[in-house]
Amino acid sequence: MRRVYNFSAGPAVLPEEVLREAADEMLDYKGTGMSVMEMSHRSKAYDTIIKEAEADLRDLMKIPENYKVLFLQGGASQQFAMIPMNLMKNKVADYIVTGQWAKKAYQEAQIYGKANKIASSEDETFSYIPDCTDLPISEDADYVYICENNTIYGTKFKTLPDTKGKPLVADVSSCFLSEPVDVTKYGVIYGGVQKNIGPAGVVIVIIRKDLITEDVLPGTPTMLRYKIHADNESLYNTPPAYGIYICGKVFKWLKKQGGLEAMKEYNEKKAKILYDFLDQSKMFRGTVRKEDRSLMNVPFVTGDGELDAKFVKEAREAGFENLKGHRSVGGMRASIYNAMPMEGVEKLVEFMGKFEAENQNT
Ligand SMILES: *Cc1c(COP(=O)(O)O)cnc(C)c1O
C-alpha cells in the first residue's frame, strides 16, 4: 500500500485512523450485517450515527442551544442561493468580497435581491483582508456575508467584521474545526465538509434558531428551506448518510486529539514551519499579506512559471501530491488541513530546500 502526502485543497486528506476504522466496518457495521452505505436512514443504527455526530460537533464547537445544526447536500455553492432565499426578508444584504468563493456568493445573491459589495480586496488579487472595523453596513441589511478563510488565495479573517448588529453569515468551508470559534458571534456558519472534515457531499449549516422561519422568498423550493430540514432533524429526505458517518468519525478523532484548542496549536506550529521557510527562501515566496495568512491554505510562487511547473512535477514524483496552485492564480498551494501530519510539512520543506539548492542558477 502507498500513501502520499496529499496537499489537495479539497476533497482533501482525511485522518488515516478514520479511514482504517471505516474500512474495518465496511462489510458489517457493528453487527448489523451491513455497511452504513446499505442502511436505512430511518434505522435505529443510523439514528445513533447522526445523533452522535451532531452531539460531538456541538461539543467540539460549544454550539449553544439556540443554534440548529443541519446536515445538508448541494455543496457550499448551494448555500450561495439558499442563504438569500431564506434570509433576505428586506431583499438587502452586504457582502465582503475577499476571493472567488465570496464573489460567487455575492453574484448569486444578486439574483434574489440587492447585494451590496461593502468591501473587497480584488484590487490586489485578493492577497489581503480589507479593514472591516467601520464598514458602510446598510441600514436594512438582512445579513453581512464573509468567506472566513479564502481557500484559493490563502487569506483568513483574524478578527470578524463589525456588522453593527446585523447577523454575520460565514462560509467556513476551508477552516471548519481548525481552531475554536465563538458561535454566538454568527447568525450562520456553514461549510462543505470536503475541505477539512469528511467526504464531498455533505454541507454543515449551523444557524441561529430565530433565523429559521417560514418567511422565505416566494418560489423557494421546499428542499432549499432551512425550516424543512430543521423541523425534520436533517432527515426530511435521504441525507448523505455515509458522508455524515465519516464526519462523525472525524469529530471523534478531533476530540481524541484534544479538541479545537489543541488543533489550533498544532495547526499554528505546522503552518509556521512552512511560512518560516518561505520567509527565508531566496527562491520561493508567499503571496499574501503576512498578517492575513491562512493556517490552512498556503500559496507560494518562485516568480518563474517554468520553475513552478518543474517544482510541482518533481514534488509529485517525490510523493507530495496536489501542490499546483488554483488555475486562477498559478504557482503552488499547499493545503495543510487538520489531517495533514506535521511530518508532511516538515518533509515538504526539506524537499523545497533541496529543490532550491539544486536549481539556484536557473
Ligand atoms: C470549496 C469551497 C466552496 C465550494 O464548495 P462546493 O462544495 O464545491 O460547492 C465554497 N467556499 C469555499 C470557501 C470553498 O473552499
mmCIF file of C-alpha atoms and ligand atoms in Angstrom:
data_model
loop_
_atom_site.group_PDB
_atom_site.id
_atom_site.type_symbol
_atom_site.label_atom_id
_atom_site.label_comp_id
_atom_site.label_asym_id
_atom_site.label_seq_id
_atom_site.Cartn_x
_atom_site.Cartn_y
_atom_site.Cartn_z
ATOM 1 C CA MET A 1 0.000 0.000 0.000
ATOM 2 C CA ARG A 2 1.191 3.513 -0.828
ATOM 3 C CA ARG A 3 0.012 6.713 0.908
ATOM 4 C CA VAL A 4 1.233 10.079 -0.393
ATOM 5 C CA TYR A 5 1.306 13.445 1.331
ATOM 6 C CA ASN A 6 -1.837 14.945 -0.181
ATOM 7 C CA PHE A 7 -1.859 18.749 -0.220
ATOM 8 C CA SER A 8 -5.132 18.995 -2.147
ATOM 9 C CA ALA A 9 -7.410 21.950 -1.365
ATOM 10 C CA GLY A 10 -10.443 19.670 -1.485
ATOM 11 C CA PRO A 11 -11.540 16.945 -1.470
ATOM 12 C CA ALA A 12 -8.616 16.610 0.855
ATOM 13 C CA VAL A 13 -6.620 14.432 3.216
ATOM 14 C CA LEU A 14 -8.531 12.569 5.953
ATOM 15 C CA PRO A 15 -7.089 11.065 9.139
ATOM 16 C CA GLU A 16 -5.657 7.645 8.326
ATOM 17 C CA GLU A 17 -7.132 6.295 11.553
ATOM 18 C CA VAL A 18 -10.634 7.250 10.380
ATOM 19 C CA LEU A 19 -10.154 5.597 7.002
ATOM 20 C CA ARG A 20 -8.935 2.395 8.666
ATOM 21 C CA GLU A 21 -11.923 2.316 11.005
ATOM 22 C CA ALA A 22 -14.310 2.831 8.108
ATOM 23 C CA ALA A 23 -12.561 0.031 6.239
ATOM 24 C CA ASP A 24 -12.954 -2.276 9.232
ATOM 25 C CA GLU A 25 -16.673 -1.514 9.405
ATOM 26 C CA MET A 26 -17.270 -1.624 5.661
ATOM 27 C CA LEU A 27 -18.976 -5.022 5.395
ATOM 28 C CA ASP A 28 -20.552 -5.279 8.826
ATOM 29 C CA TYR A 29 -21.258 -2.137 10.792
ATOM 30 C CA LYS A 30 -21.319 -3.089 14.470
ATOM 31 C CA GLY A 31 -23.038 -6.423 13.972
ATOM 32 C CA THR A 32 -25.833 -5.069 11.763
ATOM 33 C CA GLY A 33 -24.596 -7.328 8.961
ATOM 34 C CA MET A 34 -24.487 -4.448 6.512
ATOM 35 C CA SER A 35 -22.446 -1.432 5.510
ATOM 36 C CA VAL A 36 -23.562 2.053 6.561
ATOM 37 C CA MET A 37 -23.955 2.659 2.815
ATOM 38 C CA GLU A 38 -26.670 -0.001 2.685
ATOM 39 C CA MET A 39 -28.522 1.071 5.779
ATOM 40 C CA SER A 40 -31.921 2.793 6.007
ATOM 41 C CA HIS A 41 -31.534 6.364 7.181
ATOM 42 C CA ARG A 42 -34.620 5.661 9.344
ATOM 43 C CA SER A 43 -32.974 2.709 11.113
ATOM 44 C CA LYS A 44 -32.026 2.698 14.776
ATOM 45 C CA ALA A 45 -28.338 2.203 13.955
ATOM 46 C CA TYR A 46 -28.334 5.231 11.653
ATOM 47 C CA ASP A 47 -30.269 7.340 14.130
ATOM 48 C CA THR A 48 -27.447 6.786 16.608
ATOM 49 C CA ILE A 49 -24.823 7.703 13.969
ATOM 50 C CA ILE A 50 -26.376 11.056 13.036
ATOM 51 C CA LYS A 51 -27.323 11.979 16.626
ATOM 52 C CA GLU A 52 -23.820 11.210 17.907
ATOM 53 C CA ALA A 53 -22.277 13.160 15.039
ATOM 54 C CA GLU A 54 -24.336 16.199 15.975
ATOM 55 C CA ALA A 55 -23.625 15.822 19.695
ATOM 56 C CA ASP A 56 -19.864 15.560 19.092
ATOM 57 C CA LEU A 57 -19.880 18.572 16.785
ATOM 58 C CA ARG A 58 -21.839 20.571 19.373
ATOM 59 C CA ASP A 59 -19.314 19.541 21.967
ATOM 60 C CA LEU A 60 -16.283 20.456 19.835
ATOM 61 C CA MET A 61 -17.614 23.877 18.822
ATOM 62 C CA LYS A 62 -19.527 24.550 22.053
ATOM 63 C CA ILE A 63 -22.636 25.246 19.990
ATOM 64 C CA PRO A 64 -25.314 26.859 22.180
ATOM 65 C CA GLU A 65 -28.874 25.541 22.443
ATOM 66 C CA ASN A 66 -30.301 28.377 20.375
ATOM 67 C CA TYR A 67 -28.452 27.179 17.276
ATOM 68 C CA LYS A 68 -29.581 24.384 14.992
ATOM 69 C CA VAL A 69 -27.133 22.025 13.270
ATOM 70 C CA LEU A 70 -28.165 20.856 9.794
ATOM 71 C CA PHE A 71 -26.521 18.222 7.612
ATOM 72 C CA LEU A 72 -27.421 19.129 4.018
ATOM 73 C CA GLN A 73 -26.348 18.482 0.432
ATOM 74 C CA GLY A 74 -25.669 20.597 -2.629
ATOM 75 C CA GLY A 75 -22.176 21.727 -1.702
ATOM 76 C CA ALA A 76 -21.208 25.063 -0.258
ATOM 77 C CA SER A 77 -22.253 26.516 -3.615
ATOM 78 C CA GLN A 78 -25.902 25.717 -2.995
ATOM 79 C CA GLN A 79 -25.755 27.825 0.157
ATOM 80 C CA PHE A 80 -24.870 30.814 -2.045
ATOM 81 C CA ALA A 81 -28.576 30.700 -3.099
ATOM 82 C CA MET A 82 -30.120 29.150 0.000
ATOM 83 C CA ILE A 83 -28.844 31.953 2.240
ATOM 84 C CA PRO A 84 -30.509 34.827 0.362
ATOM 85 C CA MET A 85 -33.651 32.765 -0.308
ATOM 86 C CA ASN A 86 -34.118 32.173 3.403
ATOM 87 C CA LEU A 87 -32.655 35.301 4.992
ATOM 88 C CA MET A 88 -33.325 38.195 2.625
ATOM 89 C CA LYS A 89 -36.532 39.445 4.242
ATOM 90 C CA ASN A 90 -35.765 43.036 3.187
ATOM 91 C CA LYS A 91 -34.065 41.853 -0.003
ATOM 92 C CA VAL A 92 -30.847 43.569 1.048
ATOM 93 C CA ALA A 93 -27.549 42.026 2.110
ATOM 94 C CA ASP A 94 -23.965 43.229 2.434
ATOM 95 C CA TYR A 95 -21.073 41.187 1.064
ATOM 96 C CA ILE A 96 -17.369 41.404 1.798
ATOM 97 C CA VAL A 97 -15.607 40.075 -1.269
ATOM 98 C CA THR A 98 -12.244 38.529 -0.419
ATOM 99 C CA GLY A 99 -11.900 35.847 -3.104
ATOM 100 C CA GLN A 100 -13.579 33.773 -5.785
ATOM 101 C CA TRP A 101 -15.947 31.989 -3.395
ATOM 102 C CA ALA A 102 -17.144 35.193 -1.764
ATOM 103 C CA LYS A 103 -17.554 36.726 -5.197
ATOM 104 C CA LYS A 104 -19.655 33.815 -6.386
ATOM 105 C CA ALA A 105 -21.863 34.084 -3.310
ATOM 106 C CA TYR A 106 -22.197 37.834 -3.906
ATOM 107 C CA GLN A 107 -23.147 37.304 -7.544
ATOM 108 C CA GLU A 108 -25.675 34.615 -6.664
ATOM 109 C CA ALA A 109 -27.340 36.868 -4.080
ATOM 110 C CA GLN A 110 -27.950 39.482 -6.801
ATOM 111 C CA ILE A 111 -30.496 37.097 -8.328
ATOM 112 C CA TYR A 112 -32.640 37.423 -5.198
ATOM 113 C CA GLY A 113 -32.257 40.992 -4.015
ATOM 114 C CA LYS A 114 -29.908 43.888 -3.583
ATOM 115 C CA ALA A 115 -26.470 42.573 -2.716
ATOM 116 C CA ASN A 116 -24.020 45.329 -1.800
ATOM 117 C CA LYS A 117 -20.269 44.866 -2.046
ATOM 118 C CA ILE A 118 -19.233 46.812 1.057
ATOM 119 C CA ALA A 119 -15.550 45.834 0.960
ATOM 120 C CA SER A 120 -13.265 43.956 -1.388
ATOM 121 C CA SER A 121 -9.626 43.022 -1.870
ATOM 122 C CA GLU A 122 -9.925 42.312 -5.561
ATOM 123 C CA ASP A 123 -7.722 45.363 -6.355
ATOM 124 C CA GLU A 124 -4.692 43.350 -5.217
ATOM 125 C CA THR A 125 -5.781 39.907 -6.430
ATOM 126 C CA PHE A 126 -7.372 39.102 -3.078
ATOM 127 C CA SER A 127 -3.987 38.985 -1.339
ATOM 128 C CA TYR A 128 -5.261 40.615 1.860
ATOM 129 C CA ILE A 129 -8.300 41.046 4.116
ATOM 130 C CA PRO A 130 -9.745 44.571 3.987
ATOM 131 C CA ASP A 131 -10.172 46.648 7.117
ATOM 132 C CA CYS A 132 -13.628 45.736 8.420
ATOM 133 C CA THR A 133 -13.758 47.818 11.587
ATOM 134 C CA ASP A 134 -16.098 50.518 10.257
ATOM 135 C CA LEU A 135 -17.923 49.367 7.139
ATOM 136 C CA PRO A 136 -20.873 51.096 5.481
ATOM 137 C CA ILE A 137 -23.335 48.458 6.685
ATOM 138 C CA SER A 138 -26.751 49.033 5.071
ATOM 139 C CA GLU A 139 -29.451 50.197 7.422
ATOM 140 C CA ASP A 140 -31.854 47.489 6.187
ATOM 141 C CA ALA A 141 -29.335 44.703 5.522
ATOM 142 C CA ASP A 142 -30.674 41.264 6.394
ATOM 143 C CA TYR A 143 -27.149 39.990 6.991
ATOM 144 C CA VAL A 144 -23.453 40.601 6.373
ATOM 145 C CA TYR A 145 -21.617 37.875 4.465
ATOM 146 C CA ILE A 146 -17.983 36.773 4.605
ATOM 147 C CA CYS A 147 -15.862 33.885 3.399
ATOM 148 C CA GLU A 148 -13.777 33.429 6.534
ATOM 149 C CA ASN A 149 -10.875 31.510 5.008
ATOM 150 C CA ASN A 150 -10.130 32.081 1.352
ATOM 151 C CA THR A 151 -9.136 28.678 0.045
ATOM 152 C CA ILE A 152 -7.748 29.851 -3.289
ATOM 153 C CA TYR A 153 -5.796 32.911 -2.105
ATOM 154 C CA GLY A 154 -4.731 31.741 1.352
ATOM 155 C CA THR A 155 -6.102 34.571 3.494
ATOM 156 C CA LYS A 156 -8.138 34.377 6.681
ATOM 157 C CA PHE A 157 -10.140 36.869 8.728
ATOM 158 C CA LYS A 158 -8.216 37.111 12.041
ATOM 159 C CA THR A 159 -10.909 39.343 13.503
ATOM 160 C CA LEU A 160 -14.524 39.254 12.421
ATOM 161 C CA PRO A 161 -16.033 42.364 10.804
ATOM 162 C CA ASP A 162 -18.091 44.734 12.891
ATOM 163 C CA THR A 163 -21.538 44.068 11.415
ATOM 164 C CA LYS A 164 -23.188 46.788 13.519
ATOM 165 C CA GLY A 165 -25.708 44.366 14.902
ATOM 166 C CA LYS A 166 -26.614 42.573 11.655
ATOM 167 C CA PRO A 167 -26.343 38.772 11.594
ATOM 168 C CA LEU A 168 -22.987 37.557 10.303
ATOM 169 C CA VAL A 169 -23.087 34.738 7.744
ATOM 170 C CA ALA A 170 -19.771 32.936 7.242
ATOM 171 C CA ASP A 171 -18.571 30.356 4.751
ATOM 172 C CA VAL A 172 -16.004 28.404 6.767
ATOM 173 C CA SER A 173 -15.549 25.537 4.282
ATOM 174 C CA SER A 174 -11.761 25.603 4.406
ATOM 175 C CA CYS A 175 -11.233 26.460 8.094
ATOM 176 C CA PHE A 176 -14.016 24.381 9.672
ATOM 177 C CA LEU A 177 -12.856 22.959 13.034
ATOM 178 C CA SER A 178 -9.287 24.208 12.555
ATOM 179 C CA GLU A 179 -9.495 26.362 15.706
ATOM 180 C CA PRO A 180 -12.029 27.290 18.416
ATOM 181 C CA VAL A 181 -14.888 29.608 17.386
ATOM 182 C CA ASP A 182 -17.314 31.736 19.296
ATOM 183 C CA VAL A 183 -20.519 30.559 17.628
ATOM 184 C CA THR A 184 -22.538 33.331 19.293
ATOM 185 C CA LYS A 185 -20.827 35.903 17.048
ATOM 186 C CA TYR A 186 -22.522 34.422 13.981
ATOM 187 C CA GLY A 187 -26.015 34.116 12.570
ATOM 188 C CA VAL A 188 -24.994 31.326 10.220
ATOM 189 C CA ILE A 189 -21.787 29.294 9.985
ATOM 190 C CA TYR A 190 -21.645 26.886 7.090
ATOM 191 C CA GLY A 191 -19.238 24.870 5.017
ATOM 192 C CA GLY A 192 -18.802 22.000 2.655
ATOM 193 C CA VAL A 193 -17.072 19.234 4.591
ATOM 194 C CA GLN A 194 -14.718 18.058 1.844
ATOM 195 C CA LYS A 195 -12.000 20.535 2.821
ATOM 196 C CA ASN A 196 -11.398 19.834 6.474
ATOM 197 C CA ILE A 197 -13.922 17.301 7.779
ATOM 198 C CA GLY A 198 -15.087 14.493 5.527
ATOM 199 C CA PRO A 199 -16.018 13.262 2.067
ATOM 200 C CA ALA A 200 -17.682 15.524 -0.507
ATOM 201 C CA GLY A 201 -21.480 15.524 -0.438
ATOM 202 C CA VAL A 202 -22.210 16.957 2.997
ATOM 203 C CA VAL A 203 -22.672 20.601 3.930
ATOM 204 C CA ILE A 204 -22.975 21.548 7.576
ATOM 205 C CA VAL A 205 -25.068 24.608 8.450
ATOM 206 C CA ILE A 206 -25.066 25.977 11.983
ATOM 207 C CA ILE A 207 -27.856 28.535 12.170
ATOM 208 C CA ARG A 208 -29.335 30.637 14.955
ATOM 209 C CA LYS A 209 -32.862 29.400 15.524
ATOM 210 C CA ASP A 210 -34.575 32.791 15.167
ATOM 211 C CA LEU A 211 -33.267 32.989 11.586
ATOM 212 C CA ILE A 212 -35.141 29.819 10.640
ATOM 213 C CA THR A 213 -38.603 30.968 9.559
ATOM 214 C CA GLU A 214 -41.462 30.219 7.159
ATOM 215 C CA ASP A 215 -40.977 33.674 5.730
ATOM 216 C CA VAL A 216 -38.742 32.856 2.741
ATOM 217 C CA LEU A 217 -38.616 34.404 -0.733
ATOM 218 C CA PRO A 218 -41.540 33.356 -2.957
ATOM 219 C CA GLY A 219 -40.652 30.369 -5.113
ATOM 220 C CA THR A 220 -38.088 28.940 -2.700
ATOM 221 C CA PRO A 221 -38.145 25.177 -3.309
ATOM 222 C CA THR A 222 -39.095 23.024 -0.332
ATOM 223 C CA MET A 223 -35.647 21.401 -0.343
ATOM 224 C CA LEU A 224 -33.974 24.799 -0.043
ATOM 225 C CA ARG A 225 -35.841 25.888 3.088
ATOM 226 C CA TYR A 226 -33.872 25.712 6.315
ATOM 227 C CA LYS A 227 -37.115 25.212 8.235
ATOM 228 C CA ILE A 228 -37.990 21.953 6.477
ATOM 229 C CA HIS A 229 -34.601 20.481 7.343
ATOM 230 C CA ALA A 230 -34.646 21.873 10.877
ATOM 231 C CA ASP A 231 -38.148 20.523 11.596
ATOM 232 C CA ASN A 232 -37.086 17.104 10.313
ATOM 233 C CA GLU A 233 -33.696 16.902 12.081
ATOM 234 C CA SER A 234 -31.872 16.753 8.711
ATOM 235 C CA LEU A 235 -33.938 13.710 7.742
ATOM 236 C CA TYR A 236 -36.608 15.330 5.555
ATOM 237 C CA ASN A 237 -35.318 13.232 2.685
ATOM 238 C CA THR A 238 -32.429 10.779 2.437
ATOM 239 C CA PRO A 239 -29.369 12.574 3.815
ATOM 240 C CA PRO A 240 -25.805 11.976 2.560
ATOM 241 C CA ALA A 241 -25.759 9.122 5.044
ATOM 242 C CA TYR A 242 -22.305 7.642 4.531
ATOM 243 C CA GLY A 243 -20.671 11.067 4.414
ATOM 244 C CA ILE A 244 -22.251 12.053 7.728
ATOM 245 C CA TYR A 245 -20.984 8.791 9.235
ATOM 246 C CA ILE A 246 -17.410 9.663 8.209
ATOM 247 C CA CYS A 247 -17.824 13.235 9.529
ATOM 248 C CA GLY A 248 -18.911 11.695 12.834
ATOM 249 C CA LYS A 249 -15.714 9.659 12.955
ATOM 250 C CA VAL A 250 -13.640 12.759 12.260
ATOM 251 C CA PHE A 251 -15.402 14.579 15.124
ATOM 252 C CA LYS A 252 -14.431 11.729 17.465
ATOM 253 C CA TRP A 253 -10.875 11.832 16.113
ATOM 254 C CA LEU A 254 -10.715 15.592 16.782
ATOM 255 C CA LYS A 255 -11.932 15.082 20.346
ATOM 256 C CA LYS A 256 -9.215 12.484 20.813
ATOM 257 C CA GLN A 257 -6.610 14.986 19.572
ATOM 258 C CA GLY A 258 -7.700 17.310 22.385
ATOM 259 C CA GLY A 259 -10.410 19.322 20.646
ATOM 260 C CA LEU A 260 -10.174 22.619 18.811
ATOM 261 C CA GLU A 261 -7.714 24.331 21.190
ATOM 262 C CA ALA A 262 -5.249 21.533 20.571
ATOM 263 C CA MET A 263 -5.930 21.606 16.817
ATOM 264 C CA LYS A 264 -5.226 25.326 16.717
ATOM 265 C CA GLU A 265 -1.910 24.867 18.464
ATOM 266 C CA TYR A 266 -0.965 22.024 16.140
ATOM 267 C CA ASN A 267 -2.083 23.934 13.036
ATOM 268 C CA GLU A 268 -0.143 27.035 14.065
ATOM 269 C CA LYS A 269 3.026 25.033 14.570
ATOM 270 C CA LYS A 270 2.545 23.235 11.287
ATOM 271 C CA ALA A 271 1.885 26.385 9.254
ATOM 272 C CA LYS A 272 4.824 28.175 10.888
ATOM 273 C CA ILE A 273 7.250 25.591 9.558
ATOM 274 C CA LEU A 274 6.166 26.376 6.015
ATOM 275 C CA TYR A 275 5.845 30.157 6.417
ATOM 276 C CA ASP A 276 9.234 30.408 8.146
ATOM 277 C CA PHE A 277 10.796 28.550 5.250
ATOM 278 C CA LEU A 278 9.094 30.818 2.693
ATOM 279 C CA ASP A 279 10.235 33.942 4.542
ATOM 280 C CA GLN A 280 13.906 32.999 4.407
ATOM 281 C CA SER A 281 13.912 31.376 0.955
ATOM 282 C CA LYS A 282 15.607 33.134 -1.961
ATOM 283 C CA MET A 283 13.542 31.164 -4.455
ATOM 284 C CA PHE A 284 10.054 30.729 -3.016
ATOM 285 C CA ARG A 285 7.808 33.388 -1.532
ATOM 286 C CA GLY A 286 4.325 33.534 -0.056
ATOM 287 C CA THR A 287 1.792 35.609 -1.968
ATOM 288 C CA VAL A 288 -0.365 37.189 0.731
ATOM 289 C CA ARG A 289 -0.025 39.898 3.384
ATOM 290 C CA LYS A 290 1.624 38.307 6.401
ATOM 291 C CA GLU A 291 -0.950 39.305 8.995
ATOM 292 C CA ASP A 292 -3.753 37.770 6.908
ATOM 293 C CA ARG A 293 -2.116 34.417 6.271
ATOM 294 C CA SER A 294 -4.297 31.324 6.457
ATOM 295 C CA LEU A 295 -3.261 28.374 8.601
ATOM 296 C CA MET A 296 -4.937 26.019 6.133
ATOM 297 C CA ASN A 297 -4.046 27.098 2.583
ATOM 298 C CA VAL A 298 -0.546 28.335 1.796
ATOM 299 C CA PRO A 299 0.002 29.687 -1.730
ATOM 300 C CA PHE A 300 3.554 30.386 -2.897
ATOM 301 C CA VAL A 301 5.469 31.101 -6.096
ATOM 302 C CA THR A 302 9.001 31.215 -7.453
ATOM 303 C CA GLY A 303 8.147 34.063 -9.822
ATOM 304 C CA ASP A 304 9.039 31.880 -12.801
ATOM 305 C CA GLY A 305 6.229 29.811 -14.341
ATOM 306 C CA GLU A 306 8.571 27.176 -15.747
ATOM 307 C CA LEU A 307 10.333 26.704 -12.431
ATOM 308 C CA ASP A 308 6.933 26.420 -10.699
ATOM 309 C CA ALA A 309 5.931 23.649 -13.103
ATOM 310 C CA LYS A 310 9.253 21.858 -12.578
ATOM 311 C CA PHE A 311 8.773 22.062 -8.822
ATOM 312 C CA VAL A 312 5.230 20.680 -8.942
ATOM 313 C CA LYS A 313 6.352 17.810 -11.175
ATOM 314 C CA GLU A 314 9.373 16.842 -9.063
ATOM 315 C CA ALA A 315 7.406 17.196 -5.837
ATOM 316 C CA ARG A 316 4.800 14.825 -7.204
ATOM 317 C CA GLU A 317 7.472 12.277 -8.081
ATOM 318 C CA ALA A 318 8.762 12.559 -4.511
ATOM 319 C CA GLY A 319 5.318 11.797 -3.015
ATOM 320 C CA PHE A 320 3.939 15.317 -2.457
ATOM 321 C CA GLU A 321 0.660 15.464 -4.370
ATOM 322 C CA ASN A 322 -1.614 18.300 -5.481
ATOM 323 C CA LEU A 323 0.742 21.222 -4.932
ATOM 324 C CA LYS A 324 -0.285 23.040 -8.092
ATOM 325 C CA GLY A 325 -1.952 26.392 -7.352
ATOM 326 C CA HIS A 326 -5.564 27.071 -8.301
ATOM 327 C CA ARG A 327 -5.971 27.611 -12.037
ATOM 328 C CA SER A 328 -6.913 31.258 -11.427
ATOM 329 C CA VAL A 329 -3.654 32.141 -9.627
ATOM 330 C CA GLY A 330 -0.988 29.679 -10.792
ATOM 331 C CA GLY A 331 2.127 28.919 -8.766
ATOM 332 C CA MET A 332 1.778 26.473 -5.888
ATOM 333 C CA ARG A 333 -0.561 25.979 -2.965
ATOM 334 C CA ALA A 334 -0.107 23.625 -0.040
ATOM 335 C CA SER A 335 -3.355 22.921 1.780
ATOM 336 C CA ILE A 336 -2.426 21.737 5.239
ATOM 337 C CA TYR A 337 -5.745 20.881 6.843
ATOM 338 C CA ASN A 338 -6.250 19.224 10.254
ATOM 339 C CA ALA A 339 -5.450 15.749 8.946
ATOM 340 C CA MET A 340 -2.118 16.731 7.377
ATOM 341 C CA PRO A 341 0.510 15.471 9.821
ATOM 342 C CA MET A 342 3.363 17.736 10.989
ATOM 343 C CA GLU A 343 5.743 15.302 9.323
ATOM 344 C CA GLY A 344 4.153 16.023 5.920
ATOM 345 C CA VAL A 345 5.012 19.717 6.197
ATOM 346 C CA GLU A 346 8.490 19.042 7.598
ATOM 347 C CA LYS A 347 9.264 16.755 4.680
ATOM 348 C CA LEU A 348 7.810 19.215 2.173
ATOM 349 C CA VAL A 349 10.037 21.995 3.498
ATOM 350 C CA GLU A 350 13.048 19.689 3.364
ATOM 351 C CA PHE A 351 12.193 18.909 -0.249
ATOM 352 C CA MET A 352 11.778 22.623 -1.072
ATOM 353 C CA GLY A 353 15.182 23.367 0.436
ATOM 354 C CA LYS A 354 16.770 20.654 -1.680
ATOM 355 C CA PHE A 355 14.984 21.898 -4.810
ATOM 356 C CA GLU A 356 16.177 25.428 -4.117
ATOM 357 C CA ALA A 357 19.797 24.332 -3.723
ATOM 358 C CA GLU A 358 19.680 22.278 -6.914
ATOM 359 C CA ASN A 359 18.039 24.985 -9.011
ATOM 360 C CA GLN A 360 19.786 28.082 -7.687
ATOM 361 C CA ASN A 361 21.189 29.261 -11.005
ATOM 362 C CA THR A 362 18.187 28.715 -13.232
HETATM 363 C C1 LIG B 1 -14.543 24.691 -1.969
HETATM 364 C C2 LIG B 1 -15.228 25.888 -1.488
HETATM 365 C C3 LIG B 1 -16.532 26.207 -1.893
HETATM 366 C C4 LIG B 1 -17.304 25.388 -2.897
HETATM 367 O O1 LIG B 1 -17.674 24.195 -2.363
HETATM 368 P P1 LIG B 1 -18.616 23.156 -3.129
HETATM 369 O O2 LIG B 1 -18.944 22.200 -2.048
HETATM 370 O O3 LIG B 1 -17.805 22.583 -4.248
HETATM 371 O O4 LIG B 1 -19.794 23.901 -3.639
HETATM 372 C C5 LIG B 1 -17.125 27.315 -1.339
HETATM 373 N N1 LIG B 1 -16.482 28.079 -0.446
HETATM 374 C C6 LIG B 1 -15.231 27.808 -0.048
HETATM 375 C C7 LIG B 1 -14.568 28.685 0.964
HETATM 376 C C8 LIG B 1 -14.561 26.708 -0.545
HETATM 377 O O5 LIG B 1 -13.311 26.438 -0.144
#
